[in-house]
Structure formats: C-alpha cells, structure tokens
mmCIF file with all atom_site columns, C-alpha atoms in Angstrom:
data_model
loop_
_atom_site.group_PDB
_atom_site.id
_atom_site.type_symbol
_atom_site.label_atom_id
_atom_site.label_alt_id
_atom_site.label_comp_id
_atom_site.label_asym_id
_atom_site.label_entity_id
_atom_site.label_seq_id
_atom_site.pdbx_PDB_ins_code
_atom_site.Cartn_x
_atom_site.Cartn_y
_atom_site.Cartn_z
_atom_site.occupancy
_atom_site.B_iso_or_equiv
_atom_site.pdbx_formal_charge
_atom_site.auth_seq_id
_atom_site.auth_comp_id
_atom_site.auth_asym_id
_atom_site.auth_atom_id
_atom_site.pdbx_PDB_model_num
ATOM 1  C CA . UNK A 1 1  ? -20.318 62.986 -12.794 1.00 0.00 ? 1  UNK A CA 1
ATOM 2  C CA . UNK A 1 2  ? -21.348 63.012 -9.926  1.00 0.00 ? 2  UNK A CA 1
ATOM 3  C CA . UNK A 1 3  ? -20.713 60.593 -6.364  1.00 0.00 ? 3  UNK A CA 1
ATOM 4  C CA . UNK A 1 4  ? -24.686 59.273 -7.664  1.00 0.00 ? 4  UNK A CA 1
ATOM 5  C CA . UNK A 1 5  ? -25.052 58.730 -10.627 1.00 0.00 ? 5  UNK A CA 1
ATOM 6  C CA . UNK A 1 6  ? -21.802 56.019 -11.125 1.00 0.00 ? 6  UNK A CA 1
ATOM 7  C CA . UNK A 1 7  ? -23.767 54.659 -8.443  1.00 0.00 ? 7  UNK A CA 1
ATOM 8  C CA . UNK A 1 8  ? -26.787 54.559 -10.173 1.00 0.00 ? 8  UNK A CA 1
ATOM 9  C CA . UNK A 1 9  ? -24.980 53.408 -13.206 1.00 0.00 ? 9  UNK A CA 1
ATOM 10 C CA . UNK A 1 10 ? -23.245 50.268 -11.126 1.00 0.00 ? 10 UNK A CA 1
ATOM 11 C CA . UNK A 1 11 ? -25.889 49.064 -9.688  1.00 0.00 ? 11 UNK A CA 1
ATOM 12 C CA . UNK A 1 12 ? -27.994 49.927 -13.295 1.00 0.00 ? 12 UNK A CA 1
ATOM 13 C CA . UNK A 1 13 ? -24.799 47.066 -14.642 1.00 0.00 ? 13 UNK A CA 1
ATOM 14 C CA . UNK A 1 14 ? -25.446 45.217 -11.771 1.00 0.00 ? 14 UNK A CA 1
ATOM 15 C CA . UNK A 1 15 ? -28.593 44.670 -12.141 1.00 0.00 ? 15 UNK A CA 1
ATOM 16 C CA . UNK A 1 16 ? -28.231 43.837 -15.766 1.00 0.00 ? 16 UNK A CA 1
ATOM 17 C CA . UNK A 1 17 ? -25.832 41.654 -15.025 1.00 0.00 ? 17 UNK A CA 1
ATOM 18 C CA . UNK A 1 18 ? -28.333 39.751 -12.822 1.00 0.00 ? 18 UNK A CA 1
ATOM 19 C CA . UNK A 1 19 ? -31.607 38.680 -15.382 1.00 0.00 ? 19 UNK A CA 1
ATOM 20 C CA . UNK A 1 20 ? -28.267 38.036 -17.832 1.00 0.00 ? 20 UNK A CA 1
ATOM 21 C CA . UNK A 1 21 ? -27.179 34.972 -15.849 1.00 0.00 ? 21 UNK A CA 1
ATOM 22 C CA . UNK A 1 22 ? -30.537 33.964 -14.887 1.00 0.00 ? 22 UNK A CA 1
ATOM 23 C CA . UNK A 1 23 ? -32.479 34.338 -18.115 1.00 0.00 ? 23 UNK A CA 1
ATOM 24 C CA . UNK A 1 24 ? -29.182 32.120 -19.191 1.00 0.00 ? 24 UNK A CA 1
ATOM 25 C CA . UNK A 1 25 ? -29.048 29.386 -16.735 1.00 0.00 ? 25 UNK A CA 1
ATOM 26 C CA . UNK A 1 26 ? -33.210 29.256 -17.257 1.00 0.00 ? 26 UNK A CA 1
ATOM 27 C CA . UNK A 1 27 ? -31.999 28.605 -20.474 1.00 0.00 ? 27 UNK A CA 1
ATOM 28 C CA . UNK A 1 28 ? -29.617 26.010 -19.517 1.00 0.00 ? 28 UNK A CA 1
ATOM 29 C CA . UNK A 1 29 ? -32.187 24.037 -17.559 1.00 0.00 ? 29 UNK A CA 1
#
C-alpha cells in the first residue's frame, strides 16, 4: 500500500466518523 492509499483510507474513516457523530447528535436532539 502506498502513502496515498493510506491517506485516502484515513480521510474516509474521518468522514464516516463525522457523519456518525452528526447522526447521533440529530438523534439526541
């Protein structure tokens, strides 16, 4: 795996985490 592949994977994980947090916050409100 190249550095670019790893970076893209990390970015996807961050985006997924943010979306999950957003969904949880909307659910709690």
